[in-house]
Amino acid sequence: MTPLSEPFARFAEIFARVNAELPRECFPDANAMSLATADAHGRPSNRIVLLKAFDDRGFVFYTNYDSRKGSELLVNPYCALCFHWPPLELQIRIEGRAERTSDSEADAYFASRARASQLGAWASIQSRPMEHAGDLERRLAEFEARFEGVSVPRPPNWSGFRVVPARIEFWRNRSSRLHDRTVYERDGDGWRVETLYP
Ligand SMILES: Cc1cc2nc3c(=O)[nH]c(=O)nc-3n(C[C@H](O)[C@H](O)[C@H](O)COP(=O)(O)O)c2cc1C
C-alpha cells in the first residue's frame, strides 16, 4: 500500500518547482486551477480559482458560499481540480469531495488579504445578476463607510473549501504523445497506484 503522504509530497515537490521556475511576470497565477462542480442534476460547470493552502488533508481555495460554485458544492460536494503548467509540460488532476474549512482557518486567511480585497468580498454578491451599472462601486463605497477605521471582518458567506482527494493523477508530457500518467486512487489508509495509457 502506498503511504497516505506520497501523492501530497509529490504535489509539493512539483508545486515548489513551479514556484521556483516559472517567472512571475510571465506566469503570475501559478497557483491557478480549474474547479469543476456539478449541480443537483449532474450538469457540470467549470471556472478558475486559486490554491491557497494544501497539506495531506487536501487542497484549499476560498470563495463566496452563495456563488454558483459555492451553492453547488454545498449540495453536491463531489468536484474536480485541474492544474496545467505549460512551460513545465505538467498537468495534475484531482477528484474528491469539498469540505468547508473551519471558521478559524478562513478567518486567518481573510485577515491576511489586502483591505481592498476584504472589502470586495463584502461588496460582491458573487454570481448574482447586477441590476444597474455602478451597483458594485456603490456597494463597495457602502462597505468602505461601514468599516471605516476598523478592521474588516470576514463576511459570513465567504470562506474556504478543502478538496479532499479520492484520486490524483500526475501527467507529464513525452514526445509523440507517449505521455506519462500515474494515478493514485484512495484505498483505505493509503493509495492504489496505477499507470494509465496516455
Ligand atoms: C486567475 C483567476 C483566479 C481566480 N481566483 C478565484 C478564487 O480564488 N476564488 C473565487 O471565488 N473566484 C476566483 N476567480 C473567479 C472565478 O473564476 C469565477 O469567475 C467566480 O468565482 C464566479 O464563479 P461561479 O459563478 O461559477 O461561482 C478567479 C479567476 C481567475 C481568472
Tab-separated table of N, CA, C and O in Angstrom, residues 59-166:
chain	number	residue	atom	x	y	z
A	59	PHE	N	-6.731	20.249	-0.597
A	59	PHE	CA	-6.359	21.442	-1.364
A	59	PHE	C	-7.419	22.531	-1.105
A	59	PHE	O	-8.608	22.304	-1.345
A	60	VAL	N	-6.963	23.695	-0.643
A	60	VAL	CA	-7.890	24.723	-0.143
A	60	VAL	C	-7.980	25.918	-1.086
A	60	VAL	O	-6.957	26.417	-1.566
A	61	PHE	N	-9.233	26.343	-1.347
A	61	PHE	CA	-9.446	27.623	-2.035
A	61	PHE	C	-10.545	28.369	-1.278
A	61	PHE	O	-11.259	27.781	-0.459
A	62	TYR	N	-10.668	29.653	-1.575
A	62	TYR	CA	-11.663	30.491	-0.880
A	62	TYR	C	-12.627	31.086	-1.886
A	62	TYR	O	-12.254	31.379	-3.033
A	63	THR	N	-13.854	31.271	-1.412
A	63	THR	CA	-14.872	31.798	-2.319
A	63	THR	C	-16.088	32.241	-1.520
A	63	THR	O	-16.119	32.185	-0.291
A	64	ASN	N	-17.093	32.672	-2.273
A	64	ASN	CA	-18.366	33.063	-1.679
A	64	ASN	C	-19.272	31.823	-1.675
A	64	ASN	O	-19.510	31.230	-2.736
A	65	TYR	N	-19.733	31.427	-0.497
A	65	TYR	CA	-20.549	30.203	-0.408
A	65	TYR	C	-21.894	30.346	-1.137
A	65	TYR	O	-22.534	29.342	-1.435
A	66	ASP	N	-22.334	31.580	-1.394
A	66	ASP	CA	-23.594	31.774	-2.123
A	66	ASP	C	-23.377	31.893	-3.634
A	66	ASP	O	-24.331	32.112	-4.375
A	67	SER	N	-22.118	31.801	-4.070
A	67	SER	CA	-21.855	31.850	-5.521
A	67	SER	C	-22.385	30.574	-6.164
A	67	SER	O	-22.801	29.633	-5.480
A	68	ARG	N	-22.319	30.535	-7.469
A	68	ARG	CA	-22.779	29.320	-8.165
A	68	ARG	C	-21.982	28.101	-7.686
A	68	ARG	O	-22.543	27.086	-7.301
A	69	LYS	N	-20.640	28.228	-7.694
A	69	LYS	CA	-19.815	27.083	-7.289
A	69	LYS	C	-20.061	26.716	-5.838
A	69	LYS	O	-20.125	25.546	-5.468
A	70	GLY	N	-20.191	27.774	-4.979
A	70	GLY	CA	-20.383	27.535	-3.543
A	70	GLY	C	-21.682	26.807	-3.287
A	70	GLY	O	-21.720	25.793	-2.579
A	71	SER	N	-22.768	27.300	-3.903
A	71	SER	CA	-24.055	26.641	-3.625
A	71	SER	C	-24.093	25.249	-4.241
A	71	SER	O	-24.675	24.336	-3.659
A	72	GLU	N	-23.405	25.057	-5.379
A	72	GLU	CA	-23.368	23.698	-5.936
A	72	GLU	C	-22.616	22.743	-5.010
A	72	GLU	O	-23.055	21.621	-4.759
A	73	LEU	N	-21.489	23.208	-4.495
A	73	LEU	CA	-20.688	22.318	-3.630
A	73	LEU	C	-21.388	22.004	-2.311
A	73	LEU	O	-21.191	20.931	-1.745
A	74	LEU	N	-22.195	22.934	-1.833
A	74	LEU	CA	-22.892	22.675	-0.570
A	74	LEU	C	-23.992	21.630	-0.758
A	74	LEU	O	-24.373	20.941	0.178
A	75	VAL	N	-24.482	21.481	-2.012
A	75	VAL	CA	-25.488	20.452	-2.298
A	75	VAL	C	-24.815	19.150	-2.755
A	75	VAL	O	-25.187	18.063	-2.340
A	76	ASN	N	-23.804	19.300	-3.622
A	76	ASN	CA	-23.106	18.132	-4.168
A	76	ASN	C	-21.600	18.380	-4.030
A	76	ASN	O	-21.016	19.086	-4.845
A	77	PRO	N	-20.979	17.811	-3.000
A	77	PRO	CA	-19.569	18.155	-2.728
A	77	PRO	C	-18.561	17.516	-3.674
A	77	PRO	O	-17.376	17.828	-3.602
A	78	TYR	N	-19.013	16.630	-4.570
A	78	TYR	CA	-18.054	15.992	-5.483
A	78	TYR	C	-17.588	17.013	-6.519
A	78	TYR	O	-18.403	17.715	-7.128
A	79	CYS	N	-16.281	17.102	-6.693
A	79	CYS	CA	-15.741	18.132	-7.582
A	79	CYS	C	-14.388	17.679	-8.113
A	79	CYS	O	-13.861	16.638	-7.690
A	80	ALA	N	-13.851	18.459	-9.053
A	80	ALA	CA	-12.557	18.117	-9.649
A	80	ALA	C	-11.736	19.384	-9.854
A	80	ALA	O	-12.277	20.449	-10.181
A	81	LEU	N	-10.443	19.245	-9.621
A	81	LEU	CA	-9.492	20.339	-9.840
A	81	LEU	C	-8.546	19.918	-10.959
A	81	LEU	O	-8.272	18.728	-11.121
A	82	CYS	N	-8.034	20.905	-11.684
A	82	CYS	CA	-7.026	20.578	-12.697
A	82	CYS	C	-6.010	21.719	-12.785
A	82	CYS	O	-6.395	22.894	-12.903
A	83	PHE	N	-4.743	21.376	-12.666
A	83	PHE	CA	-3.639	22.328	-12.855
A	83	PHE	C	-2.965	22.020	-14.193
A	83	PHE	O	-2.803	20.843	-14.540
A	84	HIS	N	-2.535	23.073	-14.867
A	84	HIS	CA	-1.724	22.870	-16.088
A	84	HIS	C	-0.638	23.930	-16.086
A	84	HIS	O	-0.948	25.123	-16.006
A	85	TRP	N	0.597	23.478	-16.130
A	85	TRP	CA	1.727	24.399	-16.205
A	85	TRP	C	2.434	24.168	-17.531
A	85	TRP	O	3.356	23.307	-17.622
A	86	PRO	N	2.012	24.883	-18.592
A	86	PRO	CA	2.549	24.606	-19.930
A	86	PRO	C	4.072	24.638	-20.016
A	86	PRO	O	4.653	23.741	-20.637
A	87	PRO	N	4.767	25.620	-19.378
A	87	PRO	CA	6.225	25.623	-19.557
A	87	PRO	C	6.892	24.359	-19.003
A	87	PRO	O	7.961	23.985	-19.465
A	88	LEU	N	6.255	23.741	-18.012
A	88	LEU	CA	6.846	22.518	-17.436
A	88	LEU	C	6.234	21.255	-18.037
A	88	LEU	O	6.631	20.138	-17.689
A	89	GLU	N	5.240	21.451	-18.891
A	89	GLU	CA	4.566	20.323	-19.562
A	89	GLU	C	4.006	19.330	-18.552
A	89	GLU	O	4.175	18.109	-18.676
A	90	LEU	N	3.351	19.883	-17.539
A	90	LEU	CA	2.788	19.051	-16.471
A	90	LEU	C	1.312	19.380	-16.282
A	90	LEU	O	0.900	20.538	-16.401
A	91	GLN	N	0.557	18.353	-15.967
A	91	GLN	CA	-0.845	18.519	-15.583
A	91	GLN	C	-1.080	17.655	-14.336
A	91	GLN	O	-0.549	16.548	-14.241
A	92	ILE	N	-1.877	18.196	-13.400
A	92	ILE	CA	-2.279	17.396	-12.240
A	92	ILE	C	-3.798	17.484	-12.123
A	92	ILE	O	-4.371	18.583	-12.138
A	93	ARG	N	-4.433	16.334	-12.038
A	93	ARG	CA	-5.898	16.266	-11.905
A	93	ARG	C	-6.228	15.695	-10.538
A	93	ARG	O	-5.645	14.693	-10.124
A	94	ILE	N	-7.181	16.342	-9.864
A	94	ILE	CA	-7.566	15.936	-8.509
A	94	ILE	C	-9.083	15.802	-8.466
A	94	ILE	O	-9.802	16.699	-8.930
A	95	GLU	N	-9.567	14.690	-7.948
A	95	GLU	CA	-11.014	14.499	-7.817
A	95	GLU	C	-11.319	14.120	-6.385
A	95	GLU	O	-10.574	13.348	-5.766
A	96	GLY	N	-12.384	14.681	-5.842
A	96	GLY	CA	-12.714	14.352	-4.458
A	96	GLY	C	-13.952	15.071	-3.991
A	96	GLY	O	-14.830	15.412	-4.795
A	97	ARG	N	-13.995	15.291	-2.675
A	97	ARG	CA	-15.152	15.946	-2.047
A	97	ARG	C	-14.697	17.231	-1.386
A	97	ARG	O	-13.649	17.250	-0.728
A	98	ALA	N	-15.495	18.270	-1.540
A	98	ALA	CA	-15.160	19.547	-0.920
A	98	ALA	C	-15.781	19.617	0.475
A	98	ALA	O	-16.977	19.370	0.640
A	99	GLU	N	-14.939	19.943	1.459
A	99	GLU	CA	-15.430	20.162	2.831
A	99	GLU	C	-15.212	21.620	3.187
A	99	GLU	O	-14.237	22.227	2.731
A	100	ARG	N	-16.064	22.147	4.038
A	100	ARG	CA	-15.863	23.531	4.484
A	100	ARG	C	-14.620	23.602	5.362
A	100	ARG	O	-14.423	22.727	6.209
A	101	THR	N	-13.814	24.633	5.177
A	101	THR	CA	-12.711	24.841	6.118
A	101	THR	C	-13.304	25.350	7.432
A	101	THR	O	-14.449	25.813	7.470
A	102	SER	N	-12.517	25.276	8.492
A	102	SER	CA	-13.012	25.787	9.776
A	102	SER	C	-13.087	27.314	9.725
A	102	SER	O	-12.396	27.956	8.916
A	103	ASP	N	-13.917	27.884	10.601
A	103	ASP	CA	-14.009	29.347	10.669
A	103	ASP	C	-12.651	29.957	11.002
A	103	ASP	O	-12.267	30.984	10.458
A	104	SER	N	-11.911	29.309	11.898
A	104	SER	CA	-10.634	29.906	12.317
A	104	SER	C	-9.633	29.900	11.153
A	104	SER	O	-8.888	30.866	10.980
A	105	GLU	N	-9.650	28.854	10.346
A	105	GLU	CA	-8.741	28.802	9.184
A	105	GLU	C	-9.116	29.903	8.179
A	105	GLU	O	-8.252	30.611	7.653
A	106	ALA	N	-10.429	30.048	7.931
A	106	ALA	CA	-10.885	31.076	6.985
A	106	ALA	C	-10.600	32.480	7.535
A	106	ALA	O	-10.183	33.370	6.791
A	107	ASP	N	-10.809	32.662	8.845
A	107	ASP	CA	-10.532	33.973	9.462
A	107	ASP	C	-9.065	34.353	9.275
A	107	ASP	O	-8.744	35.499	8.949
A	108	ALA	N	-8.191	33.378	9.503
A	108	ALA	CA	-6.749	33.656	9.410
A	108	ALA	C	-6.386	34.032	7.975
A	108	ALA	O	-5.639	34.990	7.745
A	109	TYR	N	-6.939	33.311	7.002
A	109	TYR	CA	-6.614	33.652	5.614
A	109	TYR	C	-7.219	35.017	5.252
A	109	TYR	O	-6.543	35.867	4.649
A	110	PHE	N	-8.481	35.248	5.646
A	110	PHE	CA	-9.133	36.526	5.303
A	110	PHE	C	-8.339	37.700	5.874
A	110	PHE	O	-8.146	38.716	5.206
A	111	ALA	N	-7.845	37.520	7.097
A	111	ALA	CA	-7.089	38.595	7.749
A	111	ALA	C	-5.789	38.896	7.003
A	111	ALA	O	-5.266	40.014	7.098
A	112	SER	N	-5.280	37.918	6.255
A	112	SER	CA	-4.010	38.127	5.544
A	112	SER	C	-4.212	38.852	4.205
A	112	SER	O	-3.247	39.237	3.553
A	113	ARG	N	-5.467	39.019	3.769
A	113	ARG	CA	-5.726	39.631	2.457
A	113	ARG	C	-5.611	41.156	2.541
A	113	ARG	O	-5.795	41.752	3.613
A	114	ALA	N	-5.363	41.766	1.393
A	114	ALA	CA	-5.331	43.228	1.319
A	114	ALA	C	-6.719	43.772	1.690
A	114	ALA	O	-7.739	43.118	1.397
A	115	ARG	N	-6.738	44.936	2.316
A	115	ARG	CA	-8.012	45.518	2.750
A	115	ARG	C	-8.992	45.676	1.574
A	115	ARG	O	-10.189	45.416	1.715
A	116	ALA	N	-8.468	46.067	0.408
A	116	ALA	CA	-9.345	46.257	-0.768
A	116	ALA	C	-10.017	44.935	-1.147
A	116	ALA	O	-11.204	44.914	-1.522
A	117	SER	N	-9.285	43.838	-1.036
A	117	SER	CA	-9.876	42.532	-1.360
A	117	SER	C	-10.897	42.136	-0.300
A	117	SER	O	-11.928	41.525	-0.612
A	118	GLN	N	-10.601	42.483	0.950
A	118	GLN	CA	-11.564	42.170	2.022
A	118	GLN	C	-12.874	42.921	1.777
A	118	GLN	O	-13.964	42.344	1.895
A	119	LEU	N	-12.761	44.202	1.384
A	119	LEU	CA	-13.971	44.990	1.123
A	119	LEU	C	-14.701	44.463	-0.112
A	119	LEU	O	-15.934	44.409	-0.151
A	120	GLY	N	-13.920	44.021	-1.099
A	120	GLY	CA	-14.508	43.450	-2.309
A	120	GLY	C	-15.338	42.210	-2.000
A	120	GLY	O	-16.376	41.964	-2.630
A	121	ALA	N	-14.876	41.422	-1.029
A	121	ALA	CA	-15.622	40.212	-0.661
A	121	ALA	C	-17.000	40.573	-0.091
A	121	ALA	O	-17.970	39.833	-0.280
A	122	TRP	N	-17.082	41.714	0.610
A	122	TRP	CA	-18.391	42.171	1.107
A	122	TRP	C	-19.242	42.738	-0.038
A	122	TRP	O	-20.464	42.541	-0.077
A	123	ALA	N	-18.575	43.460	-0.943
A	123	ALA	CA	-19.339	44.203	-1.960
A	123	ALA	C	-19.903	43.292	-3.050
A	123	ALA	O	-20.970	43.570	-3.609
A	124	SER	N	-19.194	42.207	-3.359
A	124	SER	CA	-19.621	41.362	-4.482
A	124	SER	C	-20.654	40.331	-4.035
A	124	SER	O	-20.373	39.514	-3.159
A	125	ILE	N	-21.813	40.366	-4.670
A	125	ILE	CA	-22.817	39.313	-4.438
A	125	ILE	C	-22.534	38.292	-5.528
A	125	ILE	O	-23.235	38.191	-6.536
A	126	GLN	N	-21.455	37.539	-5.332
A	126	GLN	CA	-20.840	36.774	-6.425
A	126	GLN	C	-21.849	35.867	-7.136
A	126	GLN	O	-22.631	35.168	-6.490
A	127	SER	N	-21.787	35.924	-8.453
A	127	SER	CA	-22.587	35.098	-9.379
A	127	SER	C	-24.016	35.606	-9.569
A	127	SER	O	-24.767	35.029	-10.364
A	128	ARG	N	-24.408	36.668	-8.845
A	128	ARG	CA	-25.777	37.193	-8.999
A	128	ARG	C	-25.816	38.258	-10.092
A	128	ARG	O	-24.823	38.963	-10.290
A	129	PRO	N	-26.965	38.389	-10.783
A	129	PRO	CA	-27.073	39.450	-11.795
A	129	PRO	C	-26.974	40.837	-11.144
A	129	PRO	O	-27.508	41.040	-10.048
A	130	MET	N	-26.286	41.756	-11.832
A	130	MET	CA	-26.182	43.129	-11.333
A	130	MET	C	-27.250	43.959	-12.032
A	130	MET	O	-27.313	43.965	-13.254
A	131	GLU	N	-28.098	44.614	-11.260
A	131	GLU	CA	-29.239	45.298	-11.870
A	131	GLU	C	-28.842	46.558	-12.622
A	131	GLU	O	-29.347	46.845	-13.689
A	132	HIS	N	-27.935	47.340	-12.035
A	132	HIS	CA	-27.558	48.610	-12.660
A	132	HIS	C	-26.043	48.737	-12.708
A	132	HIS	O	-25.375	48.337	-11.746
A	133	ALA	N	-25.541	49.331	-13.816
A	133	ALA	CA	-24.107	49.613	-13.881
A	133	ALA	C	-23.768	50.501	-12.689
A	133	ALA	O	-24.541	51.395	-12.332
A	134	GLY	N	-22.661	50.230	-12.040
A	134	GLY	CA	-22.278	51.057	-10.897
A	134	GLY	C	-22.732	50.498	-9.561
A	134	GLY	O	-22.330	50.999	-8.503
A	135	ASP	N	-23.569	49.464	-9.576
A	135	ASP	CA	-24.040	48.901	-8.299
A	135	ASP	C	-22.879	48.370	-7.461
A	135	ASP	O	-22.878	48.499	-6.235
A	136	LEU	N	-21.899	47.748	-8.138
A	136	LEU	CA	-20.772	47.178	-7.389
A	136	LEU	C	-19.998	48.297	-6.682
A	136	LEU	O	-19.673	48.188	-5.490
A	137	GLU	N	-19.737	49.390	-7.415
A	137	GLU	CA	-18.987	50.507	-6.820
A	137	GLU	C	-19.780	51.132	-5.679
A	137	GLU	O	-19.224	51.521	-4.650
A	138	ARG	N	-21.096	51.224	-5.853
A	138	ARG	CA	-21.943	51.790	-4.783
A	138	ARG	C	-21.872	50.911	-3.533
A	138	ARG	O	-21.731	51.395	-2.418
A	139	ARG	N	-21.936	49.599	-3.750
A	139	ARG	CA	-21.858	48.679	-2.600
A	139	ARG	C	-20.480	48.776	-1.939
A	139	ARG	O	-20.366	48.774	-0.713
A	140	LEU	N	-19.451	48.893	-2.773
A	140	LEU	CA	-18.096	49.000	-2.229
A	140	LEU	C	-17.991	50.244	-1.331
A	140	LEU	O	-17.461	50.178	-0.213
A	141	ALA	N	-18.540	51.362	-1.826
A	141	ALA	CA	-18.488	52.609	-1.040
A	141	ALA	C	-19.245	52.437	0.279
A	141	ALA	O	-18.809	52.930	1.331
A	142	GLU	N	-20.378	51.725	0.229
A	142	GLU	CA	-21.146	51.490	1.470
A	142	GLU	C	-20.320	50.727	2.503
A	142	GLU	O	-20.308	51.065	3.689
A	143	PHE	N	-19.609	49.679	2.021
A	143	PHE	CA	-18.831	48.876	2.977
A	143	PHE	C	-17.575	49.607	3.435
A	143	PHE	O	-17.143	49.434	4.581
A	144	GLU	N	-17.012	50.436	2.544
A	144	GLU	CA	-15.862	51.258	2.977
A	144	GLU	C	-16.293	52.149	4.134
A	144	GLU	O	-15.586	52.293	5.132
A	145	ALA	N	-17.508	52.727	3.997
A	145	ALA	CA	-18.009	53.614	5.064
A	145	ALA	C	-18.318	52.805	6.327
A	145	ALA	O	-17.984	53.226	7.443
A	146	ARG	N	-18.931	51.649	6.135
A	146	ARG	CA	-19.322	50.832	7.303
A	146	ARG	C	-18.111	50.390	8.136
A	146	ARG	O	-18.182	50.352	9.362
A	147	PHE	N	-17.002	50.092	7.453
A	147	PHE	CA	-15.835	49.565	8.173
A	147	PHE	C	-14.716	50.596	8.313
A	147	PHE	O	-13.577	50.237	8.619
A	148	GLU	N	-15.046	51.871	8.100
A	148	GLU	CA	-14.008	52.903	8.179
A	148	GLU	C	-13.353	52.893	9.567
A	148	GLU	O	-14.042	52.879	10.602
A	149	GLY	N	-12.036	52.827	9.556
A	149	GLY	CA	-11.293	52.937	10.828
A	149	GLY	C	-11.253	51.658	11.643
A	149	GLY	O	-10.659	51.636	12.724
A	150	VAL	N	-11.911	50.607	11.152
A	150	VAL	CA	-11.857	49.339	11.896
A	150	VAL	C	-11.416	48.232	10.935
A	150	VAL	O	-11.503	48.384	9.712
A	151	SER	N	-10.959	47.123	11.504
A	151	SER	CA	-10.553	46.037	10.606
A	151	SER	C	-11.799	45.381	10.012
A	151	SER	O	-12.880	45.373	10.626
A	152	VAL	N	-11.638	44.870	8.798
A	152	VAL	CA	-12.788	44.312	8.055
A	152	VAL	C	-12.977	42.857	8.486
A	152	VAL	O	-12.073	42.041	8.307
A	153	PRO	N	-14.142	42.510	9.037
A	153	PRO	CA	-14.352	41.113	9.425
A	153	PRO	C	-14.637	40.245	8.190
A	153	PRO	O	-15.011	40.757	7.134
A	154	ARG	N	-14.474	38.960	8.346
A	154	ARG	CA	-14.786	38.050	7.236
A	154	ARG	C	-16.304	37.984	7.053
A	154	ARG	O	-17.030	37.764	8.027
A	155	PRO	N	-16.795	38.167	5.812
A	155	PRO	CA	-18.246	38.029	5.599
A	155	PRO	C	-18.686	36.613	5.965
A	155	PRO	O	-17.951	35.651	5.702
A	156	PRO	N	-19.867	36.470	6.553
A	156	PRO	CA	-20.286	35.129	6.987
A	156	PRO	C	-20.415	34.131	5.840
A	156	PRO	O	-20.284	32.929	6.060
A	157	ASN	N	-20.653	34.621	4.617
A	157	ASN	CA	-20.821	33.690	3.481
A	157	ASN	C	-19.550	33.564	2.639
A	157	ASN	O	-19.597	33.063	1.520
A	158	TRP	N	-18.446	34.026	3.164
A	158	TRP	CA	-17.173	33.948	2.423
A	158	TRP	C	-16.234	33.059	3.230
A	158	TRP	O	-15.931	33.358	4.391
A	159	SER	N	-15.800	31.969	2.627
A	159	SER	CA	-14.966	31.048	3.402
A	159	SER	C	-14.229	30.099	2.454
A	159	SER	O	-14.181	30.335	1.247
A	160	GLY	N	-13.680	29.051	3.015
A	160	GLY	CA	-12.863	28.142	2.218
A	160	GLY	C	-13.515	26.784	2.029
A	160	GLY	O	-14.399	26.378	2.795
A	161	PHE	N	-13.066	26.120	0.985
A	161	PHE	CA	-13.367	24.702	0.791
A	161	PHE	C	-12.031	23.964	0.728
A	161	PHE	O	-11.071	24.457	0.114
A	162	ARG	N	-12.019	22.800	1.331
A	162	ARG	CA	-10.861	21.909	1.204
A	162	ARG	C	-11.301	20.720	0.357
A	162	ARG	O	-12.237	20.001	0.750
A	163	VAL	N	-10.654	20.528	-0.788
A	163	VAL	CA	-10.977	19.379	-1.635
A	163	VAL	C	-10.142	18.199	-1.125
A	163	VAL	O	-8.909	18.202	-1.192
A	164	VAL	N	-10.850	17.227	-0.570
A	164	VAL	CA	-10.209	16.025	-0.019
A	164	VAL	C	-10.166	14.988	-1.134
A	164	VAL	O	-11.216	14.510	-1.583
A	165	PRO	N	-8.971	14.689	-1.626
A	165	PRO	CA	-8.914	13.892	-2.861
A	165	PRO	C	-9.175	12.403	-2.658
A	165	PRO	O	-8.726	11.812	-1.679
A	166	ALA	N	-9.890	11.824	-3.622
A	166	ALA	CA	-10.046	10.374	-3.710
A	166	ALA	C	-9.172	9.844	-4.847
A	166	ALA	O	-8.917	8.656	-4.936
